[in-house]
Each structure stands twice: as structure tokens, then as C-alpha cells.
Coordinates of C-alpha atoms and ligand atoms in Angstrom, one line a residue:
M1 CA -59.1 -47.9 20.1
F2 CA -58.5 -51.5 18.6
A3 CA -61.2 -53.3 17.1
V4 CA -61.1 -57.0 17.5
T5 CA -63.2 -59.5 15.3
G6 CA -63.8 -63.2 16.5
I7 CA -63.4 -62.0 20.1
T8 CA -65.7 -64.8 21.3
G9 CA -63.3 -67.3 20.0
N10 CA -60.1 -68.7 21.1
V11 CA -57.3 -66.2 19.6
G12 CA -59.8 -63.1 19.3
G13 CA -60.4 -63.5 23.1
Q14 CA -56.6 -63.8 23.9
V15 CA -55.9 -60.5 21.7
A16 CA -58.6 -58.6 23.4
R17 CA -57.2 -59.6 27.2
N18 CA -53.9 -58.8 26.2
L19 CA -55.0 -55.4 24.8
L20 CA -57.0 -54.6 27.8
T21 CA -54.2 -55.5 30.2
A22 CA -51.9 -52.9 28.2
N23 CA -54.7 -50.4 29.3
Q24 CA -55.9 -50.1 25.5
R25 CA -59.5 -49.4 24.5
V26 CA -61.2 -52.2 22.8
R27 CA -64.3 -52.4 20.5
A28 CA -65.5 -56.1 20.8
V29 CA -66.9 -56.9 17.2
V30 CA -69.4 -59.8 17.8
R31 CA -71.5 -61.8 15.5
D32 CA -74.1 -62.4 18.3
I33 CA -74.6 -59.2 20.5
S34 CA -75.8 -61.4 23.5
K35 CA -72.3 -62.7 23.4
G36 CA -70.9 -59.2 23.9
E37 CA -72.1 -58.8 27.3
A38 CA -69.1 -60.2 29.1
W39 CA -66.7 -58.0 27.0
A40 CA -69.0 -54.9 27.9
Q41 CA -68.7 -55.8 31.7
R42 CA -64.9 -55.5 31.0
G43 CA -65.3 -51.9 29.7
C44 CA -65.2 -52.7 25.9
D45 CA -67.6 -51.1 23.4
V46 CA -69.7 -53.9 21.6
L47 CA -70.7 -53.8 18.0
G48 CA -72.6 -56.8 16.2
T49 CA -72.0 -57.7 12.7
D50 CA -71.4 -60.4 10.3
I51 CA -68.0 -60.8 8.8
N52 CA -69.8 -60.7 5.4
D53 CA -71.6 -57.6 6.3
A54 CA -69.4 -54.8 4.7
A55 CA -71.6 -51.4 6.0
M56 CA -71.5 -52.8 9.6
L57 CA -67.8 -53.8 9.2
T58 CA -67.0 -50.4 8.1
S59 CA -68.7 -48.9 11.3
A60 CA -66.6 -51.6 13.4
F61 CA -63.3 -50.6 11.8
K62 CA -63.8 -46.8 11.5
E63 CA -61.6 -44.6 14.0
A64 CA -59.7 -47.8 14.9
E65 CA -55.8 -47.1 15.6
G66 CA -55.7 -50.9 14.8
V67 CA -58.0 -53.8 13.8
F68 CA -57.4 -57.5 14.2
V69 CA -59.3 -59.4 11.5
L70 CA -60.2 -63.0 12.0
V71 CA -62.1 -65.0 9.3
P72 CA -64.0 -67.9 11.0
S73 CA -62.8 -71.5 9.6
N74 CA -64.6 -73.1 6.9
F75 CA -63.8 -76.8 6.7
D76 CA -66.0 -77.6 3.8
P77 CA -65.4 -74.8 1.0
S78 CA -66.7 -74.7 -2.3
P79 CA -64.3 -76.3 -5.0
D80 CA -63.7 -72.7 -6.3
F81 CA -63.4 -71.2 -2.8
R82 CA -66.2 -68.6 -3.6
E83 CA -66.9 -68.1 0.1
A84 CA -63.4 -66.8 0.8
R85 CA -63.4 -64.5 -2.5
A86 CA -66.5 -63.0 -1.0
T87 CA -65.4 -62.4 2.4
A88 CA -62.2 -61.1 0.9
A89 CA -64.1 -58.5 -1.0
T90 CA -66.1 -57.6 1.8
L91 CA -63.2 -57.1 4.2
R92 CA -61.3 -55.0 1.6
T93 CA -64.5 -52.7 0.9
A94 CA -64.8 -52.1 4.7
L95 CA -61.1 -51.5 5.3
E96 CA -60.9 -49.3 2.4
A97 CA -64.0 -47.2 3.5
A98 CA -63.0 -47.3 7.3
R99 CA -59.2 -46.6 6.9
P100 CA -58.0 -48.1 10.4
G101 CA -54.5 -47.0 11.1
R102 CA -53.2 -50.9 10.8
V103 CA -54.6 -54.4 10.3
V104 CA -53.2 -57.6 11.9
Y105 CA -55.0 -60.4 9.6
L106 CA -54.8 -63.9 11.3
S107 CA -53.8 -65.9 8.4
T108 CA -52.0 -69.5 8.5
I109 CA -48.8 -71.5 8.1
G110 CA -48.4 -72.3 4.3
A111 CA -50.6 -69.4 3.0
Q112 CA -47.7 -69.1 0.3
A113 CA -48.2 -72.6 -0.8
T114 CA -49.2 -73.1 -4.5
Q115 CA -51.2 -76.3 -4.2
S116 CA -54.7 -75.9 -3.7
N117 CA -55.7 -77.1 -0.1
L118 CA -57.8 -76.0 2.8
L119 CA -55.6 -73.0 3.6
T120 CA -55.9 -71.6 0.0
Q121 CA -58.6 -69.5 1.7
H122 CA -56.1 -67.5 3.5
T123 CA -53.9 -67.4 0.2
I124 CA -56.9 -65.6 -1.3
I125 CA -57.7 -63.3 1.6
E126 CA -54.0 -62.3 2.0
Q127 CA -54.0 -61.5 -2.0
V128 CA -57.0 -59.3 -1.8
L129 CA -56.0 -57.3 1.4
G130 CA -52.6 -57.1 -0.1
G131 CA -54.0 -54.6 -2.8
L132 CA -54.6 -52.1 0.2
S133 CA -52.3 -49.3 0.9
M134 CA -52.5 -49.5 4.6
P135 CA -50.1 -51.0 7.1
I136 CA -51.1 -54.7 7.2
T137 CA -49.3 -57.8 8.9
F138 CA -50.4 -61.1 7.9
L139 CA -49.9 -63.3 11.1
R140 CA -49.1 -66.7 10.1
P141 CA -49.1 -69.2 13.0
G142 CA -48.5 -73.0 12.7
W143 CA -51.1 -75.8 13.8
F144 CA -53.0 -74.9 16.9
M145 CA -52.3 -77.0 19.9
E146 CA -55.7 -76.4 21.0
N147 CA -57.0 -78.8 18.0
S148 CA -55.7 -81.5 20.5
S149 CA -59.2 -80.7 22.2
W150 CA -60.7 -83.7 20.2
D151 CA -58.0 -86.1 21.8
V152 CA -58.9 -85.1 25.2
A153 CA -62.1 -87.6 25.7
P154 CA -60.2 -90.6 23.7
A155 CA -57.0 -90.5 25.7
T156 CA -59.0 -90.2 28.9
Q157 CA -61.5 -92.9 28.1
N158 CA -59.5 -95.2 26.0
G159 CA -56.0 -94.2 26.0
V160 CA -55.9 -94.0 22.4
I161 CA -55.8 -91.2 20.4
S162 CA -56.0 -90.9 16.3
S163 CA -53.7 -88.6 14.2
F164 CA -54.1 -87.2 10.6
L165 CA -50.7 -85.9 11.1
Q166 CA -48.3 -88.6 10.1
P167 CA -45.6 -90.1 10.3
L168 CA -46.0 -90.2 13.9
D169 CA -42.4 -89.2 14.6
K170 CA -42.6 -86.2 12.3
P171 CA -42.3 -83.0 14.1
V172 CA -44.9 -80.4 13.3
P173 CA -44.9 -76.4 13.9
M174 CA -47.7 -76.1 16.7
I175 CA -48.6 -73.0 18.6
A176 CA -50.8 -72.2 21.6
T177 CA -53.6 -69.9 21.1
A178 CA -52.3 -67.8 24.1
D179 CA -49.0 -67.1 22.3
I180 CA -50.8 -66.1 19.1
G181 CA -53.2 -63.6 21.2
R182 CA -50.3 -62.3 22.9
V183 CA -48.2 -61.7 19.9
A184 CA -51.0 -60.1 17.7
A185 CA -51.7 -57.6 20.7
E186 CA -48.2 -56.8 20.5
L187 CA -48.1 -56.4 16.6
L188 CA -51.3 -54.1 16.8
Q189 CA -49.2 -51.7 19.2
E190 CA -46.2 -51.4 16.9
T191 CA -46.0 -49.2 13.9
W192 CA -44.8 -50.2 10.7
K193 CA -45.1 -49.3 6.9
G194 CA -46.5 -51.4 4.2
H195 CA -47.3 -55.0 4.2
R196 CA -45.2 -57.7 6.5
V197 CA -45.5 -61.3 7.4
V198 CA -45.0 -62.5 10.8
E199 CA -44.6 -66.4 11.1
L200 CA -45.3 -68.1 14.4
E201 CA -44.8 -71.2 16.2
G202 CA -44.4 -72.7 19.5
P203 CA -41.0 -73.3 21.6
H204 CA -40.3 -76.5 19.8
R205 CA -42.1 -78.5 17.0
V206 CA -44.3 -81.2 18.3
T207 CA -44.6 -84.8 17.0
P208 CA -48.2 -86.8 17.4
N209 CA -46.2 -89.1 19.7
E210 CA -44.9 -86.3 22.0
I211 CA -49.0 -85.5 21.9
A212 CA -49.6 -89.0 23.3
D213 CA -46.8 -89.1 25.9
T214 CA -47.8 -85.6 27.2
F215 CA -51.3 -86.7 27.8
A216 CA -50.0 -89.9 29.3
G217 CA -48.1 -87.9 31.8
L218 CA -51.0 -85.6 32.6
L219 CA -53.5 -88.2 32.9
G220 CA -51.2 -90.9 34.8
R221 CA -52.4 -93.6 32.4
P222 CA -50.6 -95.0 29.2
V223 CA -51.7 -93.1 26.2
R224 CA -50.8 -94.1 22.4
V225 CA -51.5 -92.6 19.1
E226 CA -52.8 -94.4 16.1
A227 CA -52.2 -93.1 12.4
V228 CA -55.7 -93.0 10.7
P229 CA -55.0 -94.5 7.3
R230 CA -55.1 -91.9 4.4
E231 CA -57.1 -94.2 2.3
T232 CA -59.9 -93.9 4.8
W233 CA -60.0 -90.1 5.1
E234 CA -62.4 -89.3 2.3
S235 CA -65.4 -91.5 3.4
L236 CA -64.5 -90.7 7.2
F237 CA -64.8 -87.0 6.3
K238 CA -68.1 -87.5 4.1
S239 CA -69.7 -89.7 6.7
Q240 CA -69.3 -86.5 9.1
G241 CA -71.2 -84.5 6.6
M242 CA -68.4 -82.8 4.6
K243 CA -69.5 -82.4 0.8
N244 CA -66.2 -81.7 -0.5
A245 CA -63.3 -83.5 1.5
T246 CA -60.3 -82.7 -1.0
P247 CA -59.1 -79.2 0.5
R248 CA -58.9 -80.8 3.9
I249 CA -57.4 -84.0 2.7
R250 CA -55.0 -82.1 0.7
M251 CA -54.3 -79.6 3.6
L252 CA -53.1 -82.6 5.8
D253 CA -51.2 -84.0 2.7
G254 CA -49.3 -80.8 2.8
F255 CA -48.4 -81.0 6.7
N256 CA -47.2 -84.7 6.2
E257 CA -45.5 -84.3 2.8
G258 CA -43.8 -80.9 4.0
W259 CA -45.0 -78.5 1.4
I260 CA -47.1 -76.5 4.1
E261 CA -44.3 -75.0 6.0
F262 CA -43.1 -71.4 6.8
E263 CA -42.0 -69.3 3.8
S264 CA -38.8 -68.5 6.2
A265 CA -38.7 -72.2 7.6
E266 CA -38.1 -73.1 11.4
A267 CA -35.0 -70.9 11.6
G268 CA -37.1 -67.8 10.3
S269 CA -40.1 -68.3 12.6
R270 CA -41.1 -66.1 15.6
K271 CA -41.2 -68.7 18.6
G272 CA -43.9 -68.6 21.3
K273 CA -43.3 -69.4 24.9
V274 CA -46.4 -71.8 25.9
A275 CA -45.7 -75.2 26.1
L276 CA -47.7 -78.1 24.7
E277 CA -47.9 -79.6 28.4
T278 CA -49.6 -76.5 29.6
V279 CA -52.2 -76.3 26.8
L280 CA -53.2 -80.1 27.1
Q281 CA -53.5 -79.5 31.0
T282 CA -56.1 -76.6 30.3
L283 CA -58.0 -78.7 27.8
I284 CA -58.3 -81.6 30.4
I285 CA -59.4 -79.3 33.1
R286 CA -62.1 -77.7 30.4
E287 CA -63.3 -81.0 29.9
R288 CA -63.8 -82.1 33.3
K289 CA -66.0 -79.2 34.1
P290 CA -69.7 -80.2 34.4
Ligands
LIG1 N1 -56.9 -74.4 14.1 C1 -55.5 -74.4 13.4 O1 -54.7 -75.0 13.5 C2 -55.4 -73.0 12.6 C3 -54.0 -72.8 12.2 C4 -53.7 -71.5 11.6 C5 -54.9 -70.6 11.3 N2 -56.1 -70.9 12.0 C6 -56.9 -69.9 11.5 O2 -57.6 -69.5 12.8 C7 -58.8 -69.0 12.6 C8 -59.9 -69.8 13.7 O3 -59.4 -68.9 15.1 P1 -60.0 -69.4 16.5 O4 -59.5 -70.9 16.5 O5 -60.0 -68.5 17.3 O6 -61.6 -69.6 15.9 P2 -62.9 -69.9 16.9 O7 -62.5 -70.2 18.3 O8 -63.6 -71.1 15.9 O9 -63.8 -68.7 17.0 C9 -64.4 -68.1 15.6 C10 -64.9 -66.7 15.8 O10 -65.4 -66.2 14.6 C11 -66.8 -65.7 15.1 N3 -67.6 -66.1 13.9 C12 -68.0 -67.1 13.3 N4 -68.8 -66.9 12.5 C13 -68.8 -65.6 12.1 C14 -69.7 -64.8 11.2 N5 -70.4 -65.3 10.2 N6 -69.2 -63.4 11.3 C15 -68.6 -62.9 12.2 N7 -68.1 -63.6 13.1 C16 -68.2 -65.1 13.2 C17 -67.1 -66.7 16.4 O11 -68.1 -66.1 17.0 P3 -69.4 -66.9 17.7 O12 -68.9 -67.1 19.1 O13 -70.6 -66.0 17.7 O14 -69.4 -68.2 17.0 C18 -66.1 -66.7 17.0 O15 -65.7 -65.4 17.8 C19 -59.4 -69.5 11.1 O16 -59.3 -68.4 10.2 C20 -58.3 -70.6 11.0 O17 -58.1 -70.8 9.6 C21 -56.4 -72.2 12.5

């Protein structure tokens, strides 16, 4: 049996679907038990817990052959990243107590970066889980292609999308969540010793210009991309309610300046199969649903 956290989200749902297709038993670990109903109907056991509840997480991870651990995004962490430190300690306690056969932790590209930024949250959790003796894979995907869900409405309505990734012709390692879920499910069903890092990106790197061109092709209208000037980011993020915009800004700097990159660079990363066009098409269809 495999325990899957974040199952109601993008990646966790894909992990679970792939495991079920491989005829594996799945324990759906949900925050809100009512959201587990759809998974119960697919034959999963359902267990409700918050990612910060060590006792319930221990129950969720007990007797599992493998556990998929996903920590929800926090775009506005405290300057000392106390939330990530607390989650890391909770996960370590629960995994130590439950002792599942193996763990796949969903981390990120650039988790090895030494400059503080939003992704430092994963650096902290990787370091803490790295102290455990069980087999753990740190799965580090690139920028999610699904982040372009924000672009669907402006592309459709105005033919102009905005980009924090700059310059607009710089290729960025991106990946579809379908590929992440498929690879995570494959990794969970493997056996290995100790700790390993798997870095994952799509079939080819994607520029913001290519995102605009792909939208244009799919929507049958001209679409262009504009760079959001860096000097406006802080006031923009604060106007959106963010208290501490620095980590997010530094993450974007890291992608743009190239210090958020895979440890093994493009040559060493595993490659997914799903093309940008497929993901954008799905996002457009989803947006059009009433
Ligand atoms: N976006 C990117 O480009 C990128 C790149 C690399 C890595 N990542 C990492 O990918 C992860 C996000 O993956 P995703 O897009 O699949 O997430 P998502 O779709 O936003 O789903 C988040 C999941 O976490 C659950 N959740 C939220 N708060 C919780 C809590 N307090 N306790 C337990 N579960 C909780 C949600 O449940 P509910 O349905 O109940 O809300 C949902 O199942 C983050 O760790 C992020 O850092 C993202």
C-alpha cells in the first residue's frame, strides 16, 4: 500500500492515478475528509490529517510500502522560514515513528542553491529528512507548466500575457505535472538504498516567447508576452497581500540569473514526455468549463 499526500492537488492526484493504474493499493491522505470521497469511490482508503499533525501523519504513513510526501506551497513565508522548519520536524517525527518502506519527497529544482529564496523551504526540508535512515528520493522538478493557468484569461481576452521569467527568450526548465506524477509513481515502485536526487524537466526547455506563441496557435489569435519590470515586483506582490515579498523575488532572480538550476544541469536531468502545447490546451479547456 502506498500513502499519497496532496492527493486533491495537481501532482498528488497524478501520483495516485498512476499507482491505481498499476493495480497498487492507495491510501489517500487528505486535509478535508469530504474531499476524499472521490478517492474512496476509486477504491482508496481515506485518512484525514493536516501536514503539520505528527500523530495523524504517523497513522497515515504506518504499514505503507511507500509514501509520497508533498508539502503545500507557501508563497509568503516568515523571513526565518519557521513554517518550513516546523513542517520538516513534523514529517521527520512521523516518518521515524511509522517507518514506511521508502519515501518520495516532492522537492524542487534549485533545492541545492545556497542563496536564500522561496525554494529554501525545500532545502530545509530536504536537509532534515536527509537525517533519516530509510530510502528517500528527493524528486526535484522544474517550473510547473501549469503555472501558466494564470495566463489563460489574459491570453484569451487581451492577447497579452505577463512574465516574471526574463529575458523572454531565455529557455527555462519546465515540466507538466502529469509527468511528475507518472515519474513519482514509478520511483515509489522501485527499490533503492539510502538517499538519491532525481531531477526532472520536460522534453525541451521553454521560453516565455514560446508560451505566448503556443497560446496563439491554440487560441487562433495573436498573443504576445510582456516582461513585468523587476522594479515593480515588490509593490505588486505587496498589493496582492504578501507580507514578505523577498523570497519570491529572489526565487525569480534565481531562475533569471541562472543560479536556480539542476545540480546535474540540463544534461543530467531526467526528461518528461508531455509537451507544453498539451498542458496549455488542457488549461484552456478547463477555463472554458462553466
Ligand atoms: N509550481 C511550481 O512551479 C513548482 C515547482 C517545483 C516544486 N513545486 C512544489 O510543488 C508543491 C505543490 O504541488 P501542487 O501544485 O500539486 O500543489 P496543489 O495543486 O496546490 O495541491 C496542494 C495539496 O496540498 C494539500 N494541502 C494544503 N494545505 C494542507 C495542509 N495544511 N495539510 C495537508 N494538506 C494540505 C491540498 O489539499 P486541499 O485540496 O484540501 O487544499 C492539496 O491536496 C509545492 O511543494 C511546491 O513547492 C512547485
